[in-house]
Every structure is written in structure tokens, then in C-alpha cells.
Coordinates of C-alpha atoms and ligand atoms in Angstrom, one line a residue:
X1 CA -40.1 228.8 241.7
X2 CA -38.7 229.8 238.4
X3 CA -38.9 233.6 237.1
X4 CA -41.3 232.8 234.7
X5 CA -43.7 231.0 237.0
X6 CA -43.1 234.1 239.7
X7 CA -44.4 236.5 237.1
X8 CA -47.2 234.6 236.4
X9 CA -47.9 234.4 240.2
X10 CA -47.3 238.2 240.5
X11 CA -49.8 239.0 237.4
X12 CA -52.7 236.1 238.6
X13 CA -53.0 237.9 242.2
X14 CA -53.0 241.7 240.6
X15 CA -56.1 240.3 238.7
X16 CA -57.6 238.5 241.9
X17 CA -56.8 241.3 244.3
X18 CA -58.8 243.6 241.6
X19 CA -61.6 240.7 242.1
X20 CA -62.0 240.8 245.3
X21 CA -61.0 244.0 247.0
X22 CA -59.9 244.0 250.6
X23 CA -59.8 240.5 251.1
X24 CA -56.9 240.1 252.8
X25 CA -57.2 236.4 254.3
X26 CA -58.4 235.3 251.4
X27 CA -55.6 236.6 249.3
X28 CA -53.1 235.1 251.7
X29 CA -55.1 232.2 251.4
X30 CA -54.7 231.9 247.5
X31 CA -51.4 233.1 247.1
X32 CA -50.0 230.5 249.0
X33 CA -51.3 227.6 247.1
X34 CA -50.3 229.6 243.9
X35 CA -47.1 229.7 244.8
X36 CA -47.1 225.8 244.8
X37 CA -49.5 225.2 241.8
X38 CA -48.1 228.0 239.0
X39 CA -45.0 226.3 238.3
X40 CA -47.0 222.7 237.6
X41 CA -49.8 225.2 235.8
X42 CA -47.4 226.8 233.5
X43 CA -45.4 223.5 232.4
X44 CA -48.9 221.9 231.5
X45 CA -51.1 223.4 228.5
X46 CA -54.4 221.4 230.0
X47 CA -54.3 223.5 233.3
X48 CA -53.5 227.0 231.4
X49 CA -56.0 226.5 228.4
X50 CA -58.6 226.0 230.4
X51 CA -58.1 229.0 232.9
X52 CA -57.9 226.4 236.4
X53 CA -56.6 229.1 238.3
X54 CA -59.1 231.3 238.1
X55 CA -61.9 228.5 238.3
X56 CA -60.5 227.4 241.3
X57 CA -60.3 230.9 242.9
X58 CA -63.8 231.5 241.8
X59 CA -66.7 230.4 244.2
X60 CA -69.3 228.3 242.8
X61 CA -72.2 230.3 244.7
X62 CA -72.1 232.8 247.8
X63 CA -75.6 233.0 250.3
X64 CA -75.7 235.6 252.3
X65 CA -79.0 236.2 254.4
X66 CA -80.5 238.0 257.3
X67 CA -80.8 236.1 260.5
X68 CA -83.7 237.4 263.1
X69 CA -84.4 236.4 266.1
X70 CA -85.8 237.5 269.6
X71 CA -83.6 237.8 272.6
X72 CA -84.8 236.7 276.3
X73 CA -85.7 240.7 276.7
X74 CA -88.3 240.5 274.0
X75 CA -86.1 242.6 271.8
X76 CA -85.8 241.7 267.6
X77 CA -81.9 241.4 266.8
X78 CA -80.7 240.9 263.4
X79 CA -77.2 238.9 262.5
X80 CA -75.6 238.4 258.8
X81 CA -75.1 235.1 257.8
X82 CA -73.3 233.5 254.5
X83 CA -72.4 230.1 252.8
X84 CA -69.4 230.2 250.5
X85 CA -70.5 226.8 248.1
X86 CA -66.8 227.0 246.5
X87 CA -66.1 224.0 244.3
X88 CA -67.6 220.7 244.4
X89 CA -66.1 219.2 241.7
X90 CA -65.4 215.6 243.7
X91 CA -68.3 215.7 245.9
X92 CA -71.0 217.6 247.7
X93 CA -70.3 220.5 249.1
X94 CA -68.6 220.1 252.9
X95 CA -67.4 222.6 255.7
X96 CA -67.9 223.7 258.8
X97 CA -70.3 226.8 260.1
X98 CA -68.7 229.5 262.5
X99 CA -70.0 231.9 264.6
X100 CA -68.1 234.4 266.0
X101 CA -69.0 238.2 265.5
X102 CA -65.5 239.0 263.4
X103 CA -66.4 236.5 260.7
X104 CA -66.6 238.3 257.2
X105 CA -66.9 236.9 253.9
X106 CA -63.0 237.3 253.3
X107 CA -62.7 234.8 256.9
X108 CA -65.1 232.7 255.2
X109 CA -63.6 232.8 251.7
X110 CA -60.0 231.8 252.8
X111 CA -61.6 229.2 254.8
X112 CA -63.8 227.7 251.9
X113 CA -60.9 227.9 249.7
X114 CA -59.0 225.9 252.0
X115 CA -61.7 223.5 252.2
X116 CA -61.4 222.8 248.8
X117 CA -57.6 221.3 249.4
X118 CA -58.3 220.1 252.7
X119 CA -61.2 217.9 251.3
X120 CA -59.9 216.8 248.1
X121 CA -56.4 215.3 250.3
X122 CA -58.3 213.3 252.6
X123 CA -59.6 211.0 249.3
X124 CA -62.6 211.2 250.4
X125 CA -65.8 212.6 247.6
X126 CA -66.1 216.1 249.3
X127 CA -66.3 219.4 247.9
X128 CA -65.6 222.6 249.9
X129 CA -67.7 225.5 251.3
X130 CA -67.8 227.1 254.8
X131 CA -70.5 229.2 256.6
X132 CA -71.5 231.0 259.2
X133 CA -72.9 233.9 261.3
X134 CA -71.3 237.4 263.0
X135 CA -73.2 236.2 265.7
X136 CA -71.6 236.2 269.0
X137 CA -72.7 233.1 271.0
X138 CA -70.7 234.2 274.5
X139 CA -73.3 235.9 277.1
X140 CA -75.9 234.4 275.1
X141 CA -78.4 232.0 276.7
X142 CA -79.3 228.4 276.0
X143 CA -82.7 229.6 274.6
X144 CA -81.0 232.3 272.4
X145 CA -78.7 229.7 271.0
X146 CA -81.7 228.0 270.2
X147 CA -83.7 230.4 268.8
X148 CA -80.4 232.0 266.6
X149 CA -79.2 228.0 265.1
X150 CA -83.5 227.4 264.1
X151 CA -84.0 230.9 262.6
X152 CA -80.9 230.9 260.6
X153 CA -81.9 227.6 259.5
X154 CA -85.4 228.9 257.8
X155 CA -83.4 230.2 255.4
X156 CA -79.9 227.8 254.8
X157 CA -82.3 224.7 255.0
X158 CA -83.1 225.4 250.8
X159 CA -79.8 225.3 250.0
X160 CA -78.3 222.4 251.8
X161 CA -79.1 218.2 251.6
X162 CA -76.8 215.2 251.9
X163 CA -75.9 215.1 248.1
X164 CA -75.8 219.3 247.7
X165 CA -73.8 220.9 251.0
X166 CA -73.1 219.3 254.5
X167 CA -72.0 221.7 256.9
X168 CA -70.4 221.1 260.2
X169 CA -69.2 223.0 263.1
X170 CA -66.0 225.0 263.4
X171 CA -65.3 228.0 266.5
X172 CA -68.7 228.5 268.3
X173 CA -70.7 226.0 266.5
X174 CA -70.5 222.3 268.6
X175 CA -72.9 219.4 268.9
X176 CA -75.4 221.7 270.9
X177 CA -76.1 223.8 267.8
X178 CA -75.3 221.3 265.3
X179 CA -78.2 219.7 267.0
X180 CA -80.5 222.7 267.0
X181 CA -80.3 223.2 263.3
X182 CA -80.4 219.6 262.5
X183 CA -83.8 219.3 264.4
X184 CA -85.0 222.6 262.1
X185 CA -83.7 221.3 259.2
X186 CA -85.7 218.1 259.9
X187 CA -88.7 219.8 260.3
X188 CA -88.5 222.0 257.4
X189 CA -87.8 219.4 255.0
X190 CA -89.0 216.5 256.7
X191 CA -86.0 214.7 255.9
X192 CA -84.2 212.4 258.2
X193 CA -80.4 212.2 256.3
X194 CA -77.0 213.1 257.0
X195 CA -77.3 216.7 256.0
X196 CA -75.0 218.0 258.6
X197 CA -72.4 216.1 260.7
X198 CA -71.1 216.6 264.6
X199 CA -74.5 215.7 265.4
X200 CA -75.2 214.2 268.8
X201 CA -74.9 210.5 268.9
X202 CA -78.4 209.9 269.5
X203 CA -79.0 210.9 266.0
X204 CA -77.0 210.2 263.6
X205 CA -73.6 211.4 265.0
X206 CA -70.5 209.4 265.0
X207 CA -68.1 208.2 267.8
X208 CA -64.5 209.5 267.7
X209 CA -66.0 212.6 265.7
X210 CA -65.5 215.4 268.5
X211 CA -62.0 214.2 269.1
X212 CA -61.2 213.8 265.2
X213 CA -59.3 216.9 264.6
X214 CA -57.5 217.2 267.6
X215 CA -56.6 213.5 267.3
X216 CA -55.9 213.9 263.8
X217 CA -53.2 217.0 264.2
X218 CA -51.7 214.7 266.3
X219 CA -51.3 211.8 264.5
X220 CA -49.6 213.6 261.3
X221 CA -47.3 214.7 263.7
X222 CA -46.4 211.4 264.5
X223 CA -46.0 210.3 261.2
X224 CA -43.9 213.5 260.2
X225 CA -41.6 212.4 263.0
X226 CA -41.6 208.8 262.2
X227 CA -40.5 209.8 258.9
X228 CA -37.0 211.1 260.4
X229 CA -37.1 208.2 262.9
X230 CA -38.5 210.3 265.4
X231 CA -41.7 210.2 267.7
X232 CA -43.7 212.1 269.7
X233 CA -43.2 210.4 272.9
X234 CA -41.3 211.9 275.6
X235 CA -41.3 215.4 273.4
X236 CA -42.7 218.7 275.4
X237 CA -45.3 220.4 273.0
X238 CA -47.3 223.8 273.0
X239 CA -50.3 224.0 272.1
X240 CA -52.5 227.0 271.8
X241 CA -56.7 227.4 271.7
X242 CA -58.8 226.0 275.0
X243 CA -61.7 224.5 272.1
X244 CA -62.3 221.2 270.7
X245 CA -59.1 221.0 268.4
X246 CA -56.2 222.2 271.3
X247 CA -58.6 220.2 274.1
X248 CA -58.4 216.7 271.7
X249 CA -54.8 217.4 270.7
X250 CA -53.6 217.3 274.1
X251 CA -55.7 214.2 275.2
X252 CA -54.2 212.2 272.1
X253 CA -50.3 214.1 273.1
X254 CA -51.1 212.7 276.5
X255 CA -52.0 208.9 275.7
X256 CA -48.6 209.0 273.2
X257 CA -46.8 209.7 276.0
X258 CA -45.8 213.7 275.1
X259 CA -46.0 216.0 277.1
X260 CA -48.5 219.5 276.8
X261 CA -47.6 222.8 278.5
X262 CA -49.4 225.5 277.2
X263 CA -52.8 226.2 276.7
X264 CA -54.7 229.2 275.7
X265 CA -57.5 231.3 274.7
X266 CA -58.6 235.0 274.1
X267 CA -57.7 236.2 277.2
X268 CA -54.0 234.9 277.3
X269 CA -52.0 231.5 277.8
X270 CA -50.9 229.2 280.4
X271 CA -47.9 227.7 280.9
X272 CA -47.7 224.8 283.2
X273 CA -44.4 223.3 283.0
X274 CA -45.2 220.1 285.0
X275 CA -47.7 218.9 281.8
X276 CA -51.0 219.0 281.3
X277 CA -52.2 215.4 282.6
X278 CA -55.6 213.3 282.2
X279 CA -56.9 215.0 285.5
X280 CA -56.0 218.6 284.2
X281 CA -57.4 217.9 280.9
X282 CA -60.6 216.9 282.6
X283 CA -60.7 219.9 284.6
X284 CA -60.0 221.8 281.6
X285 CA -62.9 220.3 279.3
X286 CA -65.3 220.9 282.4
X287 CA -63.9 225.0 282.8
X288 CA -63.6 225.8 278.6
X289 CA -66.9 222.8 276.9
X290 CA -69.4 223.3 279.9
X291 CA -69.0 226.4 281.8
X292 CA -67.3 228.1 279.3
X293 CA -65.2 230.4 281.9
X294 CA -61.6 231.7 281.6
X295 CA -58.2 229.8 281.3
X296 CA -56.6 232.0 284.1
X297 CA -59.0 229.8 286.5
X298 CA -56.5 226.9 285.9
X299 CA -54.0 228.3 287.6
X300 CA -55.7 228.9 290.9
X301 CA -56.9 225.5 290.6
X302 CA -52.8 223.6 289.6
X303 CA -49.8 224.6 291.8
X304 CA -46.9 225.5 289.3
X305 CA -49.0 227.0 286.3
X306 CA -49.0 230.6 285.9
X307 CA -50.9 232.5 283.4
X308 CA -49.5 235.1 281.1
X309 CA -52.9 237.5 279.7
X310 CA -52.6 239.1 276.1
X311 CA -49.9 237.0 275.0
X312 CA -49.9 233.9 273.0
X313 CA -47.3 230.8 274.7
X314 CA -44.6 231.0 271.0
X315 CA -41.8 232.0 273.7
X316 CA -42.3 228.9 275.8
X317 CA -39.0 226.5 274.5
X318 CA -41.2 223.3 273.3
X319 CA -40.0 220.2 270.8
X320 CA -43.6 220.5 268.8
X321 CA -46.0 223.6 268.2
X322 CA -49.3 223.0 267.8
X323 CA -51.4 226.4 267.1
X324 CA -54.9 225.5 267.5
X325 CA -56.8 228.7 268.1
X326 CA -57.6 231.0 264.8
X327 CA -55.6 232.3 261.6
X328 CA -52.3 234.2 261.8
X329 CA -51.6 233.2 265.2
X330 CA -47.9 232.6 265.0
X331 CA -46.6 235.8 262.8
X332 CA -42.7 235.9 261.7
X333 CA -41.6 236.8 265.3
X334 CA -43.4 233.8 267.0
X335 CA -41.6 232.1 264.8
X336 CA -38.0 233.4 265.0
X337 CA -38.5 232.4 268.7
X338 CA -39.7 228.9 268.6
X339 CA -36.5 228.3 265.9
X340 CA -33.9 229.9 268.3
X341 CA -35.9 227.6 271.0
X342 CA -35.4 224.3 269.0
X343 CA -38.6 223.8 267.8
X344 CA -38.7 220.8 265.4
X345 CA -42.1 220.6 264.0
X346 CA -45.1 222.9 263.8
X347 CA -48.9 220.8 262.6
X348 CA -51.5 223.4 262.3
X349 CA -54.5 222.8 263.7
X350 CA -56.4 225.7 262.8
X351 CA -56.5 226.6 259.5
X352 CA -53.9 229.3 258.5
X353 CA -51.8 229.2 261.9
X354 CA -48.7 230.7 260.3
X355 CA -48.6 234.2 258.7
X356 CA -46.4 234.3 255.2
X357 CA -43.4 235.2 256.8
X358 CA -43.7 232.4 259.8
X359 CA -44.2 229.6 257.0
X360 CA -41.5 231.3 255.3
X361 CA -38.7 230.6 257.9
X362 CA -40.1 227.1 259.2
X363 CA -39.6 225.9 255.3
X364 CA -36.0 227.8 255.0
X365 CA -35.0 226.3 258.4
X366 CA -36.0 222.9 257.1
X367 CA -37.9 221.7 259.9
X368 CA -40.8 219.7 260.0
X369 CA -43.4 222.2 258.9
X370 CA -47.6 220.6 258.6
X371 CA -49.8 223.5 257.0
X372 CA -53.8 223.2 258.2
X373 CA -55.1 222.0 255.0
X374 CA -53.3 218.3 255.7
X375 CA -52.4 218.8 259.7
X376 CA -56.0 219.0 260.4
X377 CA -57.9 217.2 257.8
X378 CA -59.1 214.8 260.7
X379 CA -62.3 217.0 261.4
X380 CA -63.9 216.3 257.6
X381 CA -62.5 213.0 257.2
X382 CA -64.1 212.0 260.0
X383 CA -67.1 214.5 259.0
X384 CA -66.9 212.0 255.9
X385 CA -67.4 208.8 257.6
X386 CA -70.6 210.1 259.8
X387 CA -72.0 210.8 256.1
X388 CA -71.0 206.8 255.2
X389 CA -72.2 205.5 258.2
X390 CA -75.8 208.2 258.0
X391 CA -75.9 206.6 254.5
X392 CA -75.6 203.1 255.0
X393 CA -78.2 203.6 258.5
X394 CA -74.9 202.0 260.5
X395 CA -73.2 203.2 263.4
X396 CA -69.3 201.6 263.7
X397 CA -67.3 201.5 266.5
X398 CA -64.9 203.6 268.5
X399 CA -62.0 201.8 267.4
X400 CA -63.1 201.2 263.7
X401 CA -63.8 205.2 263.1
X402 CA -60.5 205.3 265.2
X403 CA -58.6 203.5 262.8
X404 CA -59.9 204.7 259.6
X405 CA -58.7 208.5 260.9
X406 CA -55.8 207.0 261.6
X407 CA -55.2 205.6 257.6
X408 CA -56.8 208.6 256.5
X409 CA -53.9 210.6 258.1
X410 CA -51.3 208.8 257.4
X411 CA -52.2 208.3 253.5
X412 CA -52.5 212.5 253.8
X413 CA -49.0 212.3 255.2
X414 CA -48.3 210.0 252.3
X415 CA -49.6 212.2 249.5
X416 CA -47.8 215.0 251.4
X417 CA -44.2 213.5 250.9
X418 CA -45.0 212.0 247.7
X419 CA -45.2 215.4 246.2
X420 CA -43.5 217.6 248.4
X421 CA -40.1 215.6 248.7
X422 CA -37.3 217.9 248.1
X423 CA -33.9 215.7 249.0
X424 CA -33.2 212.4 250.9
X425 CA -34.4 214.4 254.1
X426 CA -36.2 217.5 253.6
X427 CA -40.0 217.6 252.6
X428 CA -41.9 220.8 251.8
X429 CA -45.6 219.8 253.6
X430 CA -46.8 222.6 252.0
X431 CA -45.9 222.3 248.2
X432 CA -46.9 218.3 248.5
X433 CA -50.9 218.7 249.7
X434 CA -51.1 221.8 247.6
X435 CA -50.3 220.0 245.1
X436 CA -51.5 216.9 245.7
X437 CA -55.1 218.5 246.3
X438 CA -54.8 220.4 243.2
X439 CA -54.0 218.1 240.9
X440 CA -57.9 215.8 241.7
X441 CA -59.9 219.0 241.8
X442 CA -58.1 220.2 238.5
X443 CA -58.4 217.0 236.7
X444 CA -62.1 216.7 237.7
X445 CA -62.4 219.8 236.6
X446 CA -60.8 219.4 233.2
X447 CA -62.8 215.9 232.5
X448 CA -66.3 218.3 232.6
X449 CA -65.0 220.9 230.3
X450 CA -66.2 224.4 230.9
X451 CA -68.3 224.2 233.5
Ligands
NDP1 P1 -63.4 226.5 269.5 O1 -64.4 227.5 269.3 O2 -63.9 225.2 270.1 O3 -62.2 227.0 270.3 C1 -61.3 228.0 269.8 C2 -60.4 228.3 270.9 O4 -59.4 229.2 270.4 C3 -61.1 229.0 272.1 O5 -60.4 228.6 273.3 C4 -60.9 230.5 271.9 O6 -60.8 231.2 273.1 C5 -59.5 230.5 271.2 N1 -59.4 231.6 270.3 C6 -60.2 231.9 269.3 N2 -59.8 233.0 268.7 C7 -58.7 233.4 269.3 C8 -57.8 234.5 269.2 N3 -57.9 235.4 268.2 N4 -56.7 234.6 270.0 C9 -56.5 233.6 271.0 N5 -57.3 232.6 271.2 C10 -58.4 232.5 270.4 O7 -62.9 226.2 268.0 P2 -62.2 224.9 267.4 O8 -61.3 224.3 268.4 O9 -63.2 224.0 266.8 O10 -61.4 225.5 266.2 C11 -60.1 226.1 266.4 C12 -59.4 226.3 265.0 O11 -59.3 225.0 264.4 C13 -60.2 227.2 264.0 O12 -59.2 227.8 263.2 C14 -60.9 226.2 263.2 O13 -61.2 226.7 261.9 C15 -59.9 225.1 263.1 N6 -60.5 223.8 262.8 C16 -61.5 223.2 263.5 C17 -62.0 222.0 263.2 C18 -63.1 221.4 264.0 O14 -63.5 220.2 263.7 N7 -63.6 222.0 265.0 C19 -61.5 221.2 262.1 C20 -60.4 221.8 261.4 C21 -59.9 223.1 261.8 P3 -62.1 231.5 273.9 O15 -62.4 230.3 274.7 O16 -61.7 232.7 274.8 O17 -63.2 231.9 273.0

């Protein structure tokens, strides 16, 4: 980045930190696409005339709304819930709903924000937002789920429909509550349509949907390495999380014949050096999806595996990184580690893996580097075809939903190179889908004037 363009990037998030005070994800989250955008921003007159910066940082509209609900005990309890509607300047508003009781509206900021890229690379018509609740769903029972997913959807079921906001699940919202607020939803509106997606397959939901993101992270990977004349079979990969993304990941590392070693979750990691197979994994979807216990179990069940609690598995010396837990979850030392280790490519697979200084060193080292925004786009583009098939009343097949994923990634990966290419080998992941996100929301933008 020039000087010019760096002053301009200084001066913007002075003015955006004043915005929104305390922030901090969500200022990580925007200065890293400015850092890609001002330079393009400041060479064209269009962009800067008609203030797209600060459009784009702006949200459309935030909800934020009281959730009440009564507990097995009989007692009233009262959560906060939000829906960030940021931009949906090529479609309807789309993003998932969290639940976890540290989401704030900077979490869910950075997170709509990045929808907004995310959505816009996967060519699909989809706007961003994301929601959710500081409700913790751990402990709670099946009934409470219940009763939390149909009271907060009294009130988020005005402000939703299948041309306004789709939302989705994310970390602590799955089929099971998709399915809970979709059967409120229904009966407050009395509308049968595709106004959330992950829903069971029973009604409405897709095949190939669960596994999309986790598939999808996978799959970019592949085609980063392809690029170099590389593959992902026979390389030894961590990957962190125990939920849907890290569980899918490994199943799809496993059928192209890599090999997964780590696994996590909030108590610690496990490293099991002879690879986690078909039979682990399905050991591991039983432990994590249904009874929802702890990873350490696995080791008492696998000889060789030990478990390491409070730390995350960056020291383990792996070919591919795949973080797939939560934001920030490989800071500047993780990373300084996995170089020395020969790491060769990182694909995020939850959003905002890498802290600054992490993302800084993958790019200076020149390895192959995936941020979130195009390494997991799988989840909405598949998100995007249960809306297709909702609106066309049609249900298509493993292997068709399979293989439009699979185009869907690689045209991201596409994009990706297209406008991140620095030299005959070296492409910045993260300058090319910042940019080539940008670029359709802004011109959208432009073509309905100020709006
Ligand atoms: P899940 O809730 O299914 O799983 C999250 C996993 O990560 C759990 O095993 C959890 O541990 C672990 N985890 C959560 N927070 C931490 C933490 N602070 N430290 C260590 N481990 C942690 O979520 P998903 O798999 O759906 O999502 C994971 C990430 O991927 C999120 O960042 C999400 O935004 C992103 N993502 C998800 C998509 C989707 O379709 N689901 C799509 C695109 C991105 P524990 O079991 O102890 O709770």
C-alpha cells in the first residue's frame, strides 16, 4: 500500500473507531478489508464521491430485543438478542444465528460485515447480516432449547421472510433449533417458504448442507494446492473446533486421502498422531453432535492420542492448518510456530481465525494463506442453493448439491487469484476476495445512487 492510500486508511478508522467505540472485532474486521480496498478506492473517483467506505461500514438496520422464557424450574429468564441487517445490496439479507453467552454486538458486527464479502464472492444474490442470542445453550434441556428458539422467534419473525433476511445457524444453533424457530416462524406467519436454511430434511432442508462448510474449507484448500501443483493427499493437517465445520473438514481430509491429527474444543486439543480415521470420526460425531461431552473422552477411548487441556494444537508440526473453532484463535505466536514447523497452507474455517499479526507473517512468508470470508464460503453457498431448491419446491441430489459446492469453491478460488495475484507464484488470498467482493457490492451500490 502506497503512503497516500495508508493515510487514508489511518484517517477512515480514526473516524470508524469514533463510530463505534469499543468495538474491537469489528474494527479488526474492517481494517482488514480497508487495507485491501483504499488503494483501489483512492485511484477511482466513483468509489470516493460517493462515500463507499463508509456505506459499506455502516449497517443497514440493527434489532436488538428481549428474549423470555421459562426454565424447567418454573423460573422467568431473560436473554438479549440482535440481528445486524448490514447490506443487501445483491440480495436478501443472509447469515447465520449464534448463541453463545459471549456474543456482543461487536462479535456480531465483525461477523455481519464479513458476511457481506463472504456472500457477495460466492456469486450467488445474497446480502449479509448475522444474529443471535447471549444465550448459553450447554446445561440447557431439550425443552428449554425449545422454549428459548420459539420465544425469540415472537419477535425476529417481523423482520425476516425469504426475499427480506434468511438466517442460518452458526456455533450453538444446528438443525435442532433451526427447526424450532422454523416451526414458530410457520405458525406466526403462516408461511411455508425458505425463510431460514439448515433445516431438517423433512422440511425443506437440503442434502450435503450440514457437511458444506467443512467440505468446502477443504476443497479451497485443494485448489490452493493444485495451483502450485500440489494436493492434499498424503499431507498431515490440524484442525481445531470439535463442531460441524472441524467435524466435516476432517471427513472430506479423510476421503482425499489426508491425514487429521488434531482436534479441539474449549477445554483443550487432542493430538492423535496415528490420524483421525472414518471410525474415530464417527466416534467423535456421536461424543461432540449427540451427547455433547468432552474431547479428553477420546483419548480414553483411542490408544496413542493424548490430550493437552487449555491449549490450542498450533505447536503440533502439520503440512495444512485448518482453524475451525472461533475468531483470533491462531495469534502471532501460533503462527511463528506453525512457519518454523513447515506449515504450507492455513484455510480458515471460522471466520477471523488469524489475529493481524498471524495473517501478517503467513502473507510475508508467502505461503498459501485462505482468509474465512473465501475458505469457508461453503456454509452460505450451500445456504444459497436450499433457498433455490425451497423456491423452485425441488429437492436435488447428494451429488448435484455436491458438485455445485464444489464449482462454487473453486470459481471463489478463481476470483481469489484473479485479483489477488502478485508474481508468477505468490497470491495474496486476502487482497483478491476482498477485493473481488468489494468491487459487486460497491458497484451495486453505485448503480442505486444514494441510497
Ligand atoms: P459449533 O458450535 O458446531 O462448534 C464450535 C467448536 O469450536 C466446538 O467444538 C467448541 O467447543 C469450539 N470452540 C468454540 N469456541 C472456542 C474457543 N474459544 N476456544 C476453543 N474452542 C472453541 O460451531 P461451527 O462448527 O458451526 O462453527 C465454528 C466456526 O466456524 C465459527 O467461527 C463459525 O462462525 C464458523 N463458520 C460456521 C459455519 C457453519 O455453517 N456452521 C459457516 C462458516 C463459518 P465446545 O464443544 O467445547 O463448545
Amino acid at each position: 500500500m502506497g503512503d497516500k492510500a495508508r493515510v487514508v486508511v489511518e484517517r477512515f478508522m480514526r473516524g470508524l473507531i469514533r463510530r463505534n467505540p469499543g468495538e474491537s472485532e469489528f474494527h479488526q474486521a474492517v481494517r482488514g478489508v480497508a487495507e485491501s480496498i483504499t488503494p483501489h478506492i483512492v485511484a477511482d473517483d466513483r468509489y470516493r464521491k460517493a462515500q463507499i467506505a463508509e456505506r459499506l461500514t455502516e449497517p443497514d438496520r440493527i434489532i436488538i430485543f428481549r428474549v423470555c422464557w421459562e426454565d424447567d424450574r418454573g423460573n422467568v429468564r431473560a436473554n438479549r438478542a440482535w440481528r445486524v441487517q448490514f447490506n443487501n445490496s445483491i440480495g436478501p439479507y443472509k447469515g447465520g444465528l449464534r448463541f453463545h453467552p459471549e456474543v456482543n454486538l461487536s462479535v456480531l458486527k465483525f461477523l455481519a460485515f464479513e458476511q457481506v464479502f463472504k456472500n457477495s464472492l460466492t456469486g450467488l444474490p445474497l446480502g449479509g447480516a448475522k444474529g443471535g442470542a447471549n444465550f448459553n445453550p450447554k446445561g440447557k434441556s431439550e425443552s428449554e432449547i425449545m422454549r428459548f428458539c420459539h420465544s425469540l422467534m415472537v419477535e425476529m419473525y417481523r423482520h425476516i421472510g425469504d426475499d427480506v433476511d434468511v438466517p442460518a445457524g452458526d456455533v450453538g444453533v444446528g438443525p435442532r433449533e433451526i427447526s424450532y424457530m422454523f416451526g414458530q416462524y410457520k405458525r406466526l406467519a403462516n408461511r411455508f417458504e425458505g425463510v431460514l436454511t439448515g433445516k431438517g430434511l423433512s422440511h425443506g432442508g437440503s442434502l450435503v448442507h450440514t457437511e458444506s462448510s467443512g467440505y468446502g474449507v477443504v476443497y479451497f484448500t485443494q485448489n490452493m494446492l493444485e495451483r502450485i501443483g500440489e494436493s492434499v493427499e498424503g499431507k498431515t493437517c490440524s484442525v481445531s473446533g470439535a463442531g460441524n465445520v472441524a467435524i466435516y473438514a476432517i471427513e472430506k481430509l479423510n476421503q482425499l486421502g489426508a491425514k487429521a491429527v488434531t482436534i479441539s474444543d474449549t477445554t483443550g486439543f487432542v493430538h492423535d498422531p496415528g490420524g483421525i480415521d472414518e471410525e474415530k470420526l464417527a466416534y467423535l460425531k456421536e461424543l461432540k453432535g449427540v451427547r455433547r461431552g468432552l474431547i479428553s473422552e477420546y483419548v480414553e477411548r483411542f490408544d496413542g492420542a493424548t490430550f493437552h487441556d487449555d491449549r490450542r494444537p498450533w505447536d503440533v508440526p502439520v503440512e495444512i492448518a485448518l482453524p475451525c473453532a472461533t475468531h483470533n484463535e491462531i495469534d502471532g505466536d501460533d503462527a511463528r510456530t506453525l512457519l518454523v514447523n513447515g506449515v504450507m497452507a492455513v484455510a480458515e474455517g471460522s471466520n477471523m481465525s488469524c489475529t493481524p499479526s498471524a495473517v501478517r507473517q503467513f502473507l510475508d512468508r508467502r505461503i498459501l494463506y485462505a482468509p474465512g470470508k473465501a475458505a469457508n464460503a461453503g456454509g452460505v453457498a450451500a445456504s444459497g442453493l436450499e433457498q433455490s431448491q425451497n423456491a423452485q419446491r425441488l429437492a436435488w441430489s447428494r451429488e448435484e448439491v455436491d458438485s455445485r459446492l464444489r464449482t462454487i469453491m473453486r470459481r471463489i478460488h478463481a476470483q481469489c487469484v484473479d485479483r489477488g495475484r502478485r508474481d508468477e507464484e505468490f497470491v495474496d488470498y486476502v487482497a483478491g476476495a476482498n477485493l473481488a467482493a468489494f468491487e459487486k457490492v460497491a458497484d451495486a451500490m453505485l448503480a442505486y445512487g444514494a441510497v
